[in-house]
XYZ file of C-alpha atoms in Angstrom:
294
model
C -232.618 -47.282 121.456
C -234.941 -47.419 118.486
C -232.866 -45.973 115.638
C -235.556 -46.281 113.006
C -239.030 -44.890 112.800
C -241.673 -47.629 113.245
C -243.592 -46.152 110.316
C -240.741 -47.165 108.009
C -242.113 -50.682 107.456
C -241.126 -52.727 104.456
C -244.580 -54.241 104.219
C -246.196 -50.971 103.203
C -247.577 -50.674 99.719
C -244.905 -49.663 97.205
C -245.225 -46.225 95.687
C -245.463 -46.244 91.908
C -244.817 -43.284 89.612
C -247.667 -43.610 87.149
C -247.480 -40.327 85.289
C -245.193 -39.281 82.474
C -244.451 -36.084 84.356
C -241.464 -34.464 85.983
C -240.720 -37.247 88.467
C -240.802 -39.935 85.806
C -238.451 -37.875 83.627
C -236.012 -37.439 86.508
C -236.065 -41.150 87.369
C -235.496 -42.111 83.741
C -232.589 -39.695 83.370
C -230.976 -40.797 86.645
C -231.300 -44.491 85.815
C -229.793 -44.164 82.342
C -227.002 -41.901 83.569
C -226.214 -44.161 86.511
C -225.936 -47.259 84.359
C -223.539 -45.495 81.997
C -221.434 -44.223 84.909
C -221.184 -47.685 86.446
C -219.976 -49.122 83.157
C -217.263 -46.465 82.935
C -215.747 -47.003 86.396
C -212.096 -47.851 85.991
C -212.009 -46.523 82.423
C -211.481 -42.794 82.977
C -209.371 -41.345 80.177
C -209.387 -37.618 80.931
C -208.837 -36.453 84.503
C -208.807 -32.737 85.231
C -209.389 -30.361 88.119
C -211.455 -27.237 88.692
C -211.007 -25.060 91.791
C -208.086 -27.098 93.179
C -206.101 -30.269 92.646
C -208.659 -32.027 94.858
C -211.683 -30.812 92.838
C -211.718 -33.469 90.141
C -213.657 -33.655 86.894
C -213.619 -36.357 84.224
C -214.960 -36.763 80.727
C -217.587 -39.012 82.311
C -218.970 -36.143 84.440
C -219.247 -33.953 81.363
C -220.740 -36.672 79.200
C -223.309 -37.680 81.808
C -224.447 -34.106 82.327
C -224.977 -33.736 78.585
C -226.946 -36.993 78.564
C -229.200 -35.785 81.398
C -229.682 -32.432 79.685
C -230.799 -34.112 76.466
C -233.186 -36.433 78.274
C -234.813 -33.578 80.211
C -234.938 -31.066 77.388
C -236.496 -33.637 75.061
C -239.571 -33.531 77.297
C -239.270 -29.956 78.590
C -237.381 -27.806 76.062
C -238.333 -24.548 77.786
C -236.986 -25.549 81.214
C -233.678 -24.267 82.618
C -230.910 -26.556 83.864
C -228.262 -25.713 86.455
C -225.580 -28.383 86.209
C -222.263 -28.656 87.988
C -220.219 -29.054 84.827
C -221.892 -26.103 83.083
C -220.890 -23.565 85.752
C -217.393 -22.122 85.812
C -215.394 -22.717 89.012
C -215.562 -20.140 91.776
C -218.095 -18.474 94.064
C -218.786 -15.565 91.704
C -219.700 -17.850 88.820
C -221.960 -19.905 91.097
C -223.713 -16.790 92.383
C -224.303 -15.560 88.837
C -225.610 -18.962 87.718
C -227.995 -19.102 90.682
C -229.299 -15.609 89.999
C -229.984 -16.592 86.399
C -231.591 -19.869 87.468
C -233.970 -18.149 89.874
C -235.482 -16.230 86.964
C -236.975 -19.414 85.530
C -240.238 -20.984 86.612
C -238.798 -24.473 86.127
C -235.183 -25.065 87.138
C -233.524 -28.486 87.138
C -230.454 -28.817 89.372
C -228.139 -31.623 88.288
C -225.018 -33.269 89.648
C -224.002 -35.924 87.099
C -221.640 -37.647 89.545
C -221.744 -36.604 93.177
C -218.583 -38.181 94.505
C -216.287 -37.848 91.478
C -213.158 -38.489 93.558
C -214.682 -41.768 94.752
C -215.578 -42.666 91.169
C -212.033 -41.980 89.965
C -210.522 -44.128 92.716
C -213.036 -46.940 92.320
C -214.471 -46.305 95.797
C -218.130 -47.372 95.430
C -219.903 -44.387 96.974
C -221.193 -41.985 94.349
C -224.493 -41.160 92.706
C -226.533 -39.161 90.221
C -228.520 -36.297 91.750
C -231.409 -34.533 89.976
C -233.795 -31.982 91.503
C -236.553 -29.798 90.078
C -237.356 -26.372 91.505
C -240.725 -24.919 90.490
C -241.326 -21.236 91.238
C -238.566 -21.312 93.833
C -239.758 -24.472 95.618
C -238.123 -27.888 95.591
C -240.681 -30.152 93.921
C -238.846 -33.307 92.804
C -235.683 -34.944 94.124
C -234.083 -38.090 92.708
C -230.813 -39.688 93.805
C -229.601 -42.871 92.157
C -226.768 -45.021 93.502
C -225.788 -47.238 90.565
C -223.478 -49.447 92.629
C -226.222 -50.561 95.025
C -228.998 -49.997 92.482
C -230.848 -47.792 94.976
C -233.215 -45.162 93.592
C -234.327 -42.554 96.122
C -237.296 -40.441 95.007
C -239.152 -37.565 96.656
C -242.076 -35.452 95.510
C -243.160 -32.387 97.457
C -246.150 -33.273 99.594
C -246.148 -36.927 98.513
C -243.369 -38.396 100.636
C -240.044 -40.011 99.823
C -239.328 -43.547 98.672
C -236.561 -45.980 97.874
C -237.670 -48.449 95.218
C -241.255 -47.546 95.999
C -241.049 -48.224 99.742
C -241.533 -45.139 101.955
C -238.404 -43.844 103.672
C -238.431 -42.311 107.128
C -235.793 -40.582 109.226
C -234.592 -42.251 112.405
C -236.195 -41.652 115.802
C -232.897 -41.270 117.681
C -233.110 -38.383 120.162
C -229.900 -38.952 122.139
C -226.834 -37.361 120.512
C -224.626 -39.802 122.396
C -226.243 -42.713 120.566
C -226.303 -41.061 117.158
C -224.383 -41.852 114.005
C -223.698 -38.769 111.877
C -222.266 -38.037 108.461
C -220.219 -35.066 107.341
C -217.965 -34.112 104.467
C -214.839 -32.357 103.300
C -215.349 -30.354 100.083
C -212.327 -29.532 97.893
C -211.895 -26.019 99.359
C -208.936 -26.381 101.719
C -208.692 -22.726 102.790
C -212.228 -21.900 103.951
C -214.430 -24.986 104.167
C -211.927 -27.494 105.523
C -211.018 -25.539 108.690
C -214.708 -24.998 109.457
C -215.578 -28.655 108.957
C -212.599 -29.795 110.998
C -213.593 -27.488 113.854
C -217.122 -28.886 113.755
C -215.797 -32.449 113.744
C -213.559 -31.855 116.750
C -216.496 -30.425 118.697
C -219.132 -32.991 117.716
C -217.221 -36.298 117.528
C -216.535 -36.687 121.282
C -220.276 -36.259 121.979
C -221.691 -38.885 119.604
C -221.385 -42.562 118.689
C -219.575 -42.057 115.386
C -219.046 -40.035 112.207
C -218.932 -41.211 108.614
C -217.491 -39.157 105.757
C -218.249 -41.073 102.565
C -217.501 -38.325 100.069
C -220.965 -37.771 98.558
C -223.208 -35.104 100.065
C -226.196 -36.352 98.064
C -225.882 -39.922 99.330
C -225.364 -38.748 102.899
C -228.643 -36.843 102.653
C -230.365 -39.880 101.165
C -229.074 -41.895 104.117
C -230.506 -39.355 106.578
C -233.838 -39.699 104.764
C -233.652 -43.505 104.988
C -232.737 -43.507 108.686
C -229.276 -44.945 108.094
C -227.605 -41.964 109.754
C -229.262 -39.579 112.194
C -227.854 -36.345 110.826
C -225.411 -34.715 108.445
C -223.610 -31.387 108.235
C -221.151 -29.761 105.881
C -219.819 -26.290 105.164
C -219.025 -25.321 101.570
C -221.636 -27.110 99.466
C -223.108 -26.133 96.092
C -226.772 -26.385 95.003
C -226.230 -29.549 92.950
C -224.654 -31.302 95.946
C -227.749 -31.142 98.089
C -230.962 -29.978 96.358
C -232.397 -33.445 95.679
C -231.246 -34.796 99.031
C -232.822 -31.928 100.933
C -236.256 -32.795 99.556
C -235.696 -36.462 100.418
C -234.979 -35.563 104.044
C -237.916 -33.172 104.340
C -240.372 -35.617 102.791
C -239.062 -38.366 105.093
C -239.978 -36.312 108.156
C -236.593 -34.726 108.805
C -235.363 -31.167 109.169
C -232.967 -29.151 106.991
C -231.548 -25.686 107.674
C -228.381 -23.738 107.164
C -225.813 -23.953 109.964
C -227.427 -20.970 111.723
C -230.860 -22.579 111.726
C -232.364 -20.592 108.858
C -234.694 -22.357 106.374
C -233.030 -24.064 103.412
C -232.803 -22.189 100.122
C -231.219 -23.407 96.893
C -228.421 -20.937 97.591
C -227.649 -22.465 101.014
C -224.034 -23.570 101.122
C -223.574 -24.476 104.813
C -226.034 -27.238 105.637
C -227.413 -29.211 108.569
C -229.872 -32.058 107.935
C -231.211 -34.392 110.597
C -234.064 -36.491 111.896
C -235.211 -33.338 113.698
C -234.547 -34.863 117.119
C -230.852 -33.937 117.239
C -231.007 -30.814 115.073
C -230.646 -28.318 117.908
C -227.655 -30.247 119.243
C -225.910 -29.987 115.869
C -226.640 -26.277 115.481
C -225.486 -25.501 119.017
C -222.285 -27.516 118.639
C -221.349 -25.840 115.361
C -222.064 -22.445 116.856
C -219.928 -23.112 119.923
C -217.082 -24.312 117.716
C -217.423 -21.270 115.423
C -217.784 -23.821 112.645
C -220.886 -22.511 110.871
C -219.055 -21.077 107.876
C -220.598 -17.685 108.571
C -218.611 -14.714 109.816
C -219.665 -13.136 113.083
């Protein structure tokens, strides 16, 4: 088995963001937000919930989103921002926010803390996720893990990088030797049964599954070749937009759970190294775990 792509060599020339453009703005915002988040771990004062008791939000989430908004709008005051904490809970509110966002030429999609439950519990697996959509196309994706100080960056057509070193998806083609990631969003009535059905179908056929609690970081790990694939039913745009671009620019494949091309409105996601993508789609279909009604 060769789980990593041979092109993912650490001796390659580091990639450097030289411009003061969109990517630099996203990196700056993610770095500043991540440092503030890290300093606040263990000091949460206000803990609330949104769609359910499991869907947590803190004053840190809200404060970080405002920080990112200010940093972006300072440079691009005419751009639109779709942030998790600025959208009311529920599918209808999300649909309305997406429809409004699609009207703008430049749309930033922001998750101030992807993995809030982990953050609240002190479990060190959470990140800042920032993406830019230009005329409907993902153009920039930045994910910053403040605990490990890992900055994942992707630009459309220019590749994906972690601290300037190119990332590449794994080369694993055998599902039986693959390590996958998946998740359990807060929705216990619709998403959880679908994800559980997918897990029961897929787990016996593979080497292992990891569910870390951050969709964005799971996608970054697919891009970096640390896991071979990832799926989850019940996501929101801010959970996955940046990570999707990372996977695509690292040579991977991303679709919805039926195999259709990714769109910022995609809520049921499969991302992989491309080699095991058909296996994942087929397994979810057989288990009736796609999240889509027949």
